[in-house]
Amino acid sequence: MNADRHNLPAGTVLHQHYTIEKTLSAGGFGVVYFDIDASSKLFVVIKEYLPTKIAGRNDDGQITLLSGEHRERFNEGRKLFIHEANALRKFDHPTIVKVINYFEANNTLYMVMDFKPGENLQTYIQKRSGNLSETLLLTIFPPLLEGLRQVHMASMLHLDIKPGNIHIQPGGDPILLDFGGVHRMKMSRQFQPKSVITPGFSPVEQYNAKGYIGPWTDLYAIGATMRACIEGVAPPDAKQRSEKDTMRPAAVAFKRKYSATFLQAIDWAMEIDPTLRPQTVDDLLASFDQCMADGQYDKRPTVFNRLMNLALGQK
């Protein structure tokens, strides 16, 4: 087995009618492919479960464990992969990635999703060293919050919102990706789920097994993501902030380029104490509605979309 040859080559046919065109991305837990569906002639995205620290691919394309000792970890990951697929199939919202199928092949699992043209928000941030305009951010994040509201109304939490998990379509329309960390909301502080920690974007309660997890947890990540869009880097780690907060409030640090109402909303979402943050999506959306009213942005489709395309570097 060649453990370094993780990606399936272009031309590989999966599940009889999905033909791989190219690899879009590869990480420690899987590979994402751009494919064409022979039955519908439409492009799709397929995510393959492949935890590269414990498994690899042999010459026949089959996934094989690097050691028999990893069987339990591999199977646990499979359960989480299925959990993500099932969670996503419950939602029908333009800002939540749509899963249309999942299947088993090559001793692993695959998830088929709608393909939407565009680029990752993290890529935009890196290309522009942050500095994304208030107009663009008020195009991206209110719709994203509308989708997140559906997640919360289903008594679920995303728990891994960050720039790398947000896809931006032409015109600025967002899609929230990667629900691998999604968990059912608990009604008490005890027995909270173990969640993925992303320094800078995960709030302090996610570091604690009995942390006060709730919608406000996702809203901290939204605020941190917005700050990263402005500053160009991830905010300071929340655990460090809880011990000694040296982060300048956005309302002070960026007041020359952004409105006070907009920056205050970011600071509110990023409060260290969970009880001081907006408690629901609607709380934060109300702040953004005020930003839109104060800014008097032109929402007429032709003008507004042209502004978005220019902000995204598109003609």
PDB file of N, CA and C in Angstrom, residues 223-300:
ATOM      1  N   GLY A 223     -19.019  36.116  14.820  1.00  0.00           N
ATOM      2  CA  GLY A 223     -18.329  37.372  15.103  1.00  0.00           C
ATOM      3  C   GLY A 223     -16.836  37.279  14.830  1.00  0.00           C
ATOM      4  N   ALA A 224     -16.224  36.164  15.234  1.00  0.00           N
ATOM      5  CA  ALA A 224     -14.788  35.973  15.012  1.00  0.00           C
ATOM      6  C   ALA A 224     -14.468  35.878  13.525  1.00  0.00           C
ATOM      7  N   THR A 225     -15.345  35.236  12.780  1.00  0.00           N
ATOM      8  CA  THR A 225     -15.156  35.124  11.329  1.00  0.00           C
ATOM      9  C   THR A 225     -15.246  36.497  10.671  1.00  0.00           C
ATOM     10  N   MET A 226     -16.190  37.315  11.117  1.00  0.00           N
ATOM     11  CA  MET A 226     -16.325  38.657  10.573  1.00  0.00           C
ATOM     12  C   MET A 226     -15.096  39.506  10.895  1.00  0.00           C
ATOM     13  N   ARG A 227     -14.596  39.363  12.094  1.00  0.00           N
ATOM     14  CA  ARG A 227     -13.384  40.117  12.461  1.00  0.00           C
ATOM     15  C   ARG A 227     -12.213  39.684  11.591  1.00  0.00           C
ATOM     16  N   ALA A 228     -12.101  38.390  11.318  1.00  0.00           N
ATOM     17  CA  ALA A 228     -11.027  37.895  10.454  1.00  0.00           C
ATOM     18  C   ALA A 228     -11.154  38.472   9.046  1.00  0.00           C
ATOM     19  N   CYS A 229     -12.391  38.678   8.597  1.00  0.00           N
ATOM     20  CA  CYS A 229     -12.609  39.279   7.276  1.00  0.00           C
ATOM     21  C   CYS A 229     -12.075  40.707   7.217  1.00  0.00           C
ATOM     22  N   ILE A 230     -12.078  41.374   8.351  1.00  0.00           N
ATOM     23  CA  ILE A 230     -11.591  42.749   8.425  1.00  0.00           C
ATOM     24  C   ILE A 230     -10.075  42.780   8.646  1.00  0.00           C
ATOM     25  N   GLU A 231      -9.614  41.983   9.611  1.00  0.00           N
ATOM     26  CA  GLU A 231      -8.225  42.064  10.072  1.00  0.00           C
ATOM     27  C   GLU A 231      -7.273  41.226   9.236  1.00  0.00           C
ATOM     28  N   GLY A 232      -7.802  40.164   8.582  1.00  0.00           N
ATOM     29  CA  GLY A 232      -6.959  39.328   7.738  1.00  0.00           C
ATOM     30  C   GLY A 232      -6.327  38.155   8.439  1.00  0.00           C
ATOM     31  N   VAL A 233      -6.511  38.050   9.757  1.00  0.00           N
ATOM     32  CA  VAL A 233      -5.959  36.935  10.539  1.00  0.00           C
ATOM     33  C   VAL A 233      -7.004  36.474  11.542  1.00  0.00           C
ATOM     34  N   ALA A 234      -6.826  35.269  12.079  1.00  0.00           N
ATOM     35  CA  ALA A 234      -7.736  34.770  13.103  1.00  0.00           C
ATOM     36  C   ALA A 234      -7.603  35.613  14.367  1.00  0.00           C
ATOM     37  N   PRO A 235      -8.700  35.853  15.062  1.00  0.00           N
ATOM     38  CA  PRO A 235      -8.620  36.570  16.339  1.00  0.00           C
ATOM     39  C   PRO A 235      -7.809  35.768  17.364  1.00  0.00           C
ATOM     40  N   PRO A 236      -7.420  36.400  18.465  1.00  0.00           N
ATOM     41  CA  PRO A 236      -6.718  35.666  19.523  1.00  0.00           C
ATOM     42  C   PRO A 236      -7.552  34.507  20.052  1.00  0.00           C
ATOM     43  N   ASP A 237      -6.884  33.496  20.545  1.00  0.00           N
ATOM     44  CA  ASP A 237      -7.539  32.326  21.100  1.00  0.00           C
ATOM     45  C   ASP A 237      -8.435  32.722  22.276  1.00  0.00           C
ATOM     46  N   ALA A 238      -9.663  32.186  22.295  1.00  0.00           N
ATOM     47  CA  ALA A 238     -10.636  32.572  23.316  1.00  0.00           C
ATOM     48  C   ALA A 238     -10.188  32.169  24.718  1.00  0.00           C
ATOM     49  N   LYS A 239      -9.514  31.043  24.831  1.00  0.00           N
ATOM     50  CA  LYS A 239      -9.049  30.614  26.158  1.00  0.00           C
ATOM     51  C   LYS A 239      -8.031  31.598  26.703  1.00  0.00           C
ATOM     52  N   GLN A 240      -7.137  32.071  25.828  1.00  0.00           N
ATOM     53  CA  GLN A 240      -6.167  33.077  26.253  1.00  0.00           C
ATOM     54  C   GLN A 240      -6.871  34.389  26.592  1.00  0.00           C
ATOM     55  N   ARG A 241      -7.886  34.736  25.807  1.00  0.00           N
ATOM     56  CA  ARG A 241      -8.646  35.955  26.088  1.00  0.00           C
ATOM     57  C   ARG A 241      -9.322  35.882  27.456  1.00  0.00           C
ATOM     58  N   SER A 242      -9.790  34.684  27.818  1.00  0.00           N
ATOM     59  CA  SER A 242     -10.481  34.535  29.100  1.00  0.00           C
ATOM     60  C   SER A 242      -9.529  34.719  30.275  1.00  0.00           C
ATOM     61  N   GLU A 243      -8.251  34.466  30.041  1.00  0.00           N
ATOM     62  CA  GLU A 243      -7.236  34.626  31.093  1.00  0.00           C
ATOM     63  C   GLU A 243      -6.706  36.049  31.127  1.00  0.00           C
ATOM     64  N   LYS A 244      -6.448  36.608  29.945  1.00  0.00           N
ATOM     65  CA  LYS A 244      -5.994  38.002  29.832  1.00  0.00           C
ATOM     66  C   LYS A 244      -6.365  38.492  28.440  1.00  0.00           C
ATOM     67  N   ASP A 245      -7.356  39.346  28.379  1.00  0.00           N
ATOM     68  CA  ASP A 245      -7.862  39.794  27.085  1.00  0.00           C
ATOM     69  C   ASP A 245      -7.106  41.043  26.631  1.00  0.00           C
ATOM     70  N   THR A 246      -6.240  40.862  25.632  1.00  0.00           N
ATOM     71  CA  THR A 246      -5.475  41.982  25.074  1.00  0.00           C
ATOM     72  C   THR A 246      -6.014  42.413  23.704  1.00  0.00           C
ATOM     73  N   MET A 247      -7.081  41.785  23.257  1.00  0.00           N
ATOM     74  CA  MET A 247      -7.639  42.116  21.946  1.00  0.00           C
ATOM     75  C   MET A 247      -8.377  43.457  22.001  1.00  0.00           C
ATOM     76  N   ARG A 248      -8.000  44.356  21.123  1.00  0.00           N
ATOM     77  CA  ARG A 248      -8.671  45.648  21.064  1.00  0.00           C
ATOM     78  C   ARG A 248     -10.086  45.459  20.517  1.00  0.00           C
ATOM     79  N   PRO A 249     -11.077  46.100  21.094  1.00  0.00           N
ATOM     80  CA  PRO A 249     -12.436  46.001  20.548  1.00  0.00           C
ATOM     81  C   PRO A 249     -12.452  46.453  19.093  1.00  0.00           C
ATOM     82  N   ALA A 250     -13.257  45.780  18.301  1.00  0.00           N
ATOM     83  CA  ALA A 250     -13.366  46.156  16.883  1.00  0.00           C
ATOM     84  C   ALA A 250     -13.835  47.598  16.745  1.00  0.00           C
ATOM     85  N   ALA A 251     -14.706  48.039  17.663  1.00  0.00           N
ATOM     86  CA  ALA A 251     -15.249  49.395  17.606  1.00  0.00           C
ATOM     87  C   ALA A 251     -14.168  50.457  17.771  1.00  0.00           C
ATOM     88  N   VAL A 252     -13.025  50.053  18.326  1.00  0.00           N
ATOM     89  CA  VAL A 252     -11.885  50.959  18.478  1.00  0.00           C
ATOM     90  C   VAL A 252     -10.881  50.743  17.362  1.00  0.00           C
ATOM     91  N   ALA A 253     -10.558  49.468  17.107  1.00  0.00           N
ATOM     92  CA  ALA A 253      -9.477  49.142  16.169  1.00  0.00           C
ATOM     93  C   ALA A 253      -9.798  49.498  14.723  1.00  0.00           C
ATOM     94  N   PHE A 254     -11.063  49.432  14.325  1.00  0.00           N
ATOM     95  CA  PHE A 254     -11.403  49.580  12.900  1.00  0.00           C
ATOM     96  C   PHE A 254     -12.401  50.712  12.636  1.00  0.00           C
ATOM     97  N   LYS A 255     -12.489  51.657  13.564  1.00  0.00           N
ATOM     98  CA  LYS A 255     -13.541  52.673  13.483  1.00  0.00           C
ATOM     99  C   LYS A 255     -13.381  53.618  12.289  1.00  0.00           C
ATOM    100  N   ARG A 256     -12.199  53.677  11.705  1.00  0.00           N
ATOM    101  CA  ARG A 256     -12.006  54.592  10.577  1.00  0.00           C
ATOM    102  C   ARG A 256     -12.590  54.042   9.268  1.00  0.00           C
ATOM    103  N   LYS A 257     -12.791  52.721   9.197  1.00  0.00           N
ATOM    104  CA  LYS A 257     -13.220  52.106   7.938  1.00  0.00           C
ATOM    105  C   LYS A 257     -14.628  51.516   7.991  1.00  0.00           C
ATOM    106  N   TYR A 258     -15.164  51.322   9.191  1.00  0.00           N
ATOM    107  CA  TYR A 258     -16.453  50.640   9.324  1.00  0.00           C
ATOM    108  C   TYR A 258     -17.350  51.418  10.273  1.00  0.00           C
ATOM    109  N   SER A 259     -18.659  51.214  10.128  1.00  0.00           N
ATOM    110  CA  SER A 259     -19.603  51.953  10.961  1.00  0.00           C
ATOM    111  C   SER A 259     -19.574  51.455  12.402  1.00  0.00           C
ATOM    112  N   ALA A 260     -19.938  52.346  13.316  1.00  0.00           N
ATOM    113  CA  ALA A 260     -19.921  52.001  14.737  1.00  0.00           C
ATOM    114  C   ALA A 260     -20.917  50.877  15.038  1.00  0.00           C
ATOM    115  N   THR A 261     -22.099  50.941  14.445  1.00  0.00           N
ATOM    116  CA  THR A 261     -23.125  49.917  14.685  1.00  0.00           C
ATOM    117  C   THR A 261     -22.637  48.539  14.252  1.00  0.00           C
ATOM    118  N   PHE A 262     -21.981  48.477  13.107  1.00  0.00           N
ATOM    119  CA  PHE A 262     -21.462  47.220  12.570  1.00  0.00           C
ATOM    120  C   PHE A 262     -20.385  46.637  13.484  1.00  0.00           C
ATOM    121  N   LEU A 263     -19.446  47.467  13.905  1.00  0.00           N
ATOM    122  CA  LEU A 263     -18.351  46.998  14.757  1.00  0.00           C
ATOM    123  C   LEU A 263     -18.845  46.603  16.147  1.00  0.00           C
ATOM    124  N   GLN A 264     -19.819  47.319  16.645  1.00  0.00           N
ATOM    125  CA  GLN A 264     -20.385  46.974  17.951  1.00  0.00           C
ATOM    126  C   GLN A 264     -21.063  45.609  17.907  1.00  0.00           C
ATOM    127  N   ALA A 265     -21.683  45.266  16.775  1.00  0.00           N
ATOM    128  CA  ALA A 265     -22.306  43.950  16.634  1.00  0.00           C
ATOM    129  C   ALA A 265     -21.251  42.849  16.691  1.00  0.00           C
ATOM    130  N   ILE A 266     -20.109  43.076  16.065  1.00  0.00           N
ATOM    131  CA  ILE A 266     -19.019  42.090  16.108  1.00  0.00           C
ATOM    132  C   ILE A 266     -18.515  41.925  17.531  1.00  0.00           C
ATOM    133  N   ASP A 267     -18.286  43.038  18.218  1.00  0.00           N
ATOM    134  CA  ASP A 267     -17.808  42.970  19.601  1.00  0.00           C
ATOM    135  C   ASP A 267     -18.815  42.266  20.502  1.00  0.00           C
ATOM    136  N   TRP A 268     -20.089  42.502  20.276  1.00  0.00           N
ATOM    137  CA  TRP A 268     -21.137  41.851  21.070  1.00  0.00           C
ATOM    138  C   TRP A 268     -21.092  40.340  20.864  1.00  0.00           C
ATOM    139  N   ALA A 269     -20.971  39.912  19.631  1.00  0.00           N
ATOM    140  CA  ALA A 269     -20.912  38.470  19.339  1.00  0.00           C
ATOM    141  C   ALA A 269     -19.673  37.826  19.944  1.00  0.00           C
ATOM    142  N   MET A 270     -18.604  38.606  20.104  1.00  0.00           N
ATOM    143  CA  MET A 270     -17.331  38.061  20.592  1.00  0.00           C
ATOM    144  C   MET A 270     -17.091  38.284  22.081  1.00  0.00           C
ATOM    145  N   GLU A 271     -18.138  38.600  22.823  1.00  0.00           N
ATOM    146  CA  GLU A 271     -17.992  38.698  24.281  1.00  0.00           C
ATOM    147  C   GLU A 271     -17.469  37.365  24.829  1.00  0.00           C
ATOM    148  N   ILE A 272     -16.535  37.435  25.745  1.00  0.00           N
ATOM    149  CA  ILE A 272     -15.967  36.203  26.329  1.00  0.00           C
ATOM    150  C   ILE A 272     -17.023  35.448  27.132  1.00  0.00           C
ATOM    151  N   ASP A 273     -17.788  36.159  27.932  1.00  0.00           N
ATOM    152  CA  ASP A 273     -18.847  35.555  28.748  1.00  0.00           C
ATOM    153  C   ASP A 273     -20.029  35.198  27.841  1.00  0.00           C
ATOM    154  N   PRO A 274     -20.395  33.913  27.755  1.00  0.00           N
ATOM    155  CA  PRO A 274     -21.499  33.503  26.866  1.00  0.00           C
ATOM    156  C   PRO A 274     -22.810  34.215  27.157  1.00  0.00           C
ATOM    157  N   THR A 275     -23.053  34.567  28.430  1.00  0.00           N
ATOM    158  CA  THR A 275     -24.320  35.187  28.793  1.00  0.00           C
ATOM    159  C   THR A 275     -24.410  36.639  28.328  1.00  0.00           C
ATOM    160  N   LEU A 276     -23.292  37.234  27.955  1.00  0.00           N
ATOM    161  CA  LEU A 276     -23.284  38.621  27.501  1.00  0.00           C
ATOM    162  C   LEU A 276     -23.397  38.755  25.990  1.00  0.00           C
ATOM    163  N   ARG A 277     -23.340  37.635  25.282  1.00  0.00           N
ATOM    164  CA  ARG A 277     -23.453  37.653  23.822  1.00  0.00           C
ATOM    165  C   ARG A 277     -24.917  37.671  23.386  1.00  0.00           C
ATOM    166  N   PRO A 278     -25.181  37.940  22.096  1.00  0.00           N
ATOM    167  CA  PRO A 278     -26.532  37.689  21.582  1.00  0.00           C
ATOM    168  C   PRO A 278     -26.874  36.223  21.828  1.00  0.00           C
ATOM    169  N   GLN A 279     -28.075  35.980  22.299  1.00  0.00           N
ATOM    170  CA  GLN A 279     -28.462  34.617  22.667  1.00  0.00           C
ATOM    171  C   GLN A 279     -29.111  33.854  21.525  1.00  0.00           C
ATOM    172  N   THR A 280     -29.596  34.577  20.531  1.00  0.00           N
ATOM    173  CA  THR A 280     -30.232  33.931  19.383  1.00  0.00           C
ATOM    174  C   THR A 280     -29.760  34.594  18.097  1.00  0.00           C
ATOM    175  N   VAL A 281     -29.954  33.887  16.995  1.00  0.00           N
ATOM    176  CA  VAL A 281     -29.647  34.441  15.677  1.00  0.00           C
ATOM    177  C   VAL A 281     -30.401  35.748  15.457  1.00  0.00           C
ATOM    178  N   ASP A 282     -31.662  35.797  15.878  1.00  0.00           N
ATOM    179  CA  ASP A 282     -32.473  36.994  15.652  1.00  0.00           C
ATOM    180  C   ASP A 282     -31.910  38.208  16.384  1.00  0.00           C
ATOM    181  N   ASP A 283     -31.282  37.982  17.541  1.00  0.00           N
ATOM    182  CA  ASP A 283     -30.662  39.093  18.261  1.00  0.00           C
ATOM    183  C   ASP A 283     -29.568  39.744  17.406  1.00  0.00           C
ATOM    184  N   LEU A 284     -28.702  38.915  16.828  1.00  0.00           N
ATOM    185  CA  LEU A 284     -27.607  39.447  16.025  1.00  0.00           C
ATOM    186  C   LEU A 284     -28.111  40.012  14.699  1.00  0.00           C
ATOM    187  N   LEU A 285     -29.119  39.359  14.108  1.00  0.00           N
ATOM    188  CA  LEU A 285     -29.690  39.864  12.865  1.00  0.00           C
ATOM    189  C   LEU A 285     -30.288  41.258  13.050  1.00  0.00           C
ATOM    190  N   ALA A 286     -30.858  41.523  14.208  1.00  0.00           N
ATOM    191  CA  ALA A 286     -31.431  42.835  14.468  1.00  0.00           C
ATOM    192  C   ALA A 286     -30.355  43.916  14.409  1.00  0.00           C
ATOM    193  N   SER A 287     -29.161  43.590  14.893  1.00  0.00           N
ATOM    194  CA  SER A 287     -28.049  44.545  14.818  1.00  0.00           C
ATOM    195  C   SER A 287     -27.650  44.807  13.373  1.00  0.00           C
ATOM    196  N   PHE A 288     -27.633  43.749  12.572  1.00  0.00           N
ATOM    197  CA  PHE A 288     -27.267  43.913  11.169  1.00  0.00           C
ATOM    198  C   PHE A 288     -28.350  44.669  10.404  1.00  0.00           C
ATOM    199  N   ASP A 289     -29.608  44.449  10.770  1.00  0.00           N
ATOM    200  CA  ASP A 289     -30.696  45.207  10.146  1.00  0.00           C
ATOM    201  C   ASP A 289     -30.508  46.695  10.403  1.00  0.00           C
ATOM    202  N   GLN A 290     -30.052  47.017  11.608  1.00  0.00           N
ATOM    203  CA  GLN A 290     -29.801  48.420  11.935  1.00  0.00           C
ATOM    204  C   GLN A 290     -28.648  48.968  11.115  1.00  0.00           C
ATOM    205  N   CYS A 291     -27.619  48.133  10.896  1.00  0.00           N
ATOM    206  CA  CYS A 291     -26.492  48.550  10.056  1.00  0.00           C
ATOM    207  C   CYS A 291     -26.975  48.882   8.650  1.00  0.00           C
ATOM    208  N   MET A 292     -27.831  48.029   8.110  1.00  0.00           N
ATOM    209  CA  MET A 292     -28.346  48.239   6.764  1.00  0.00           C
ATOM    210  C   MET A 292     -29.169  49.524   6.699  1.00  0.00           C
ATOM    211  N   ALA A 293     -29.959  49.777   7.758  1.00  0.00           N
ATOM    212  CA  ALA A 293     -30.782  50.983   7.796  1.00  0.00           C
ATOM    213  C   ALA A 293     -29.910  52.226   7.903  1.00  0.00           C
ATOM    214  N   ASP A 294     -28.893  52.144   8.750  1.00  0.00           N
ATOM    215  CA  ASP A 294     -27.998  53.290   8.936  1.00  0.00           C
ATOM    216  C   ASP A 294     -27.201  53.582   7.672  1.00  0.00           C
ATOM    217  N   GLY A 295     -26.782  52.496   6.990  1.00  0.00           N
ATOM    218  CA  GLY A 295     -25.941  52.677   5.812  1.00  0.00           C
ATOM    219  C   GLY A 295     -26.712  53.014   4.566  1.00  0.00           C
ATOM    220  N   GLN A 296     -28.035  52.752   4.585  1.00  0.00           N
ATOM    221  CA  GLN A 296     -28.892  53.021   3.437  1.00  0.00           C
ATOM    222  C   GLN A 296     -28.336  52.378   2.165  1.00  0.00           C
ATOM    223  N   TYR A 297     -27.954  51.086   2.284  1.00  0.00           N
ATOM    224  CA  TYR A 297     -27.404  50.378   1.137  1.00  0.00           C
ATOM    225  C   TYR A 297     -28.472  50.175   0.076  1.00  0.00           C
ATOM    226  N   ASP A 298     -28.061  50.289  -1.169  1.00  0.00           N
ATOM    227  CA  ASP A 298     -28.962  50.083  -2.296  1.00  0.00           C
ATOM    228  C   ASP A 298     -29.088  48.593  -2.557  1.00  0.00           C
ATOM    229  N   LYS A 299     -30.268  48.027  -2.269  1.00  0.00           N
ATOM    230  CA  LYS A 299     -30.476  46.589  -2.415  1.00  0.00           C
ATOM    231  C   LYS A 299     -31.100  46.215  -3.752  1.00  0.00           C
ATOM    232  N   ARG A 300     -31.255  47.198  -4.655  1.00  0.00           N
ATOM    233  CA  ARG A 300     -31.805  46.846  -5.962  1.00  0.00           C
ATOM    234  C   ARG A 300     -30.902  45.814  -6.617  1.00  0.00           C
TER     235      ARG A 300
END
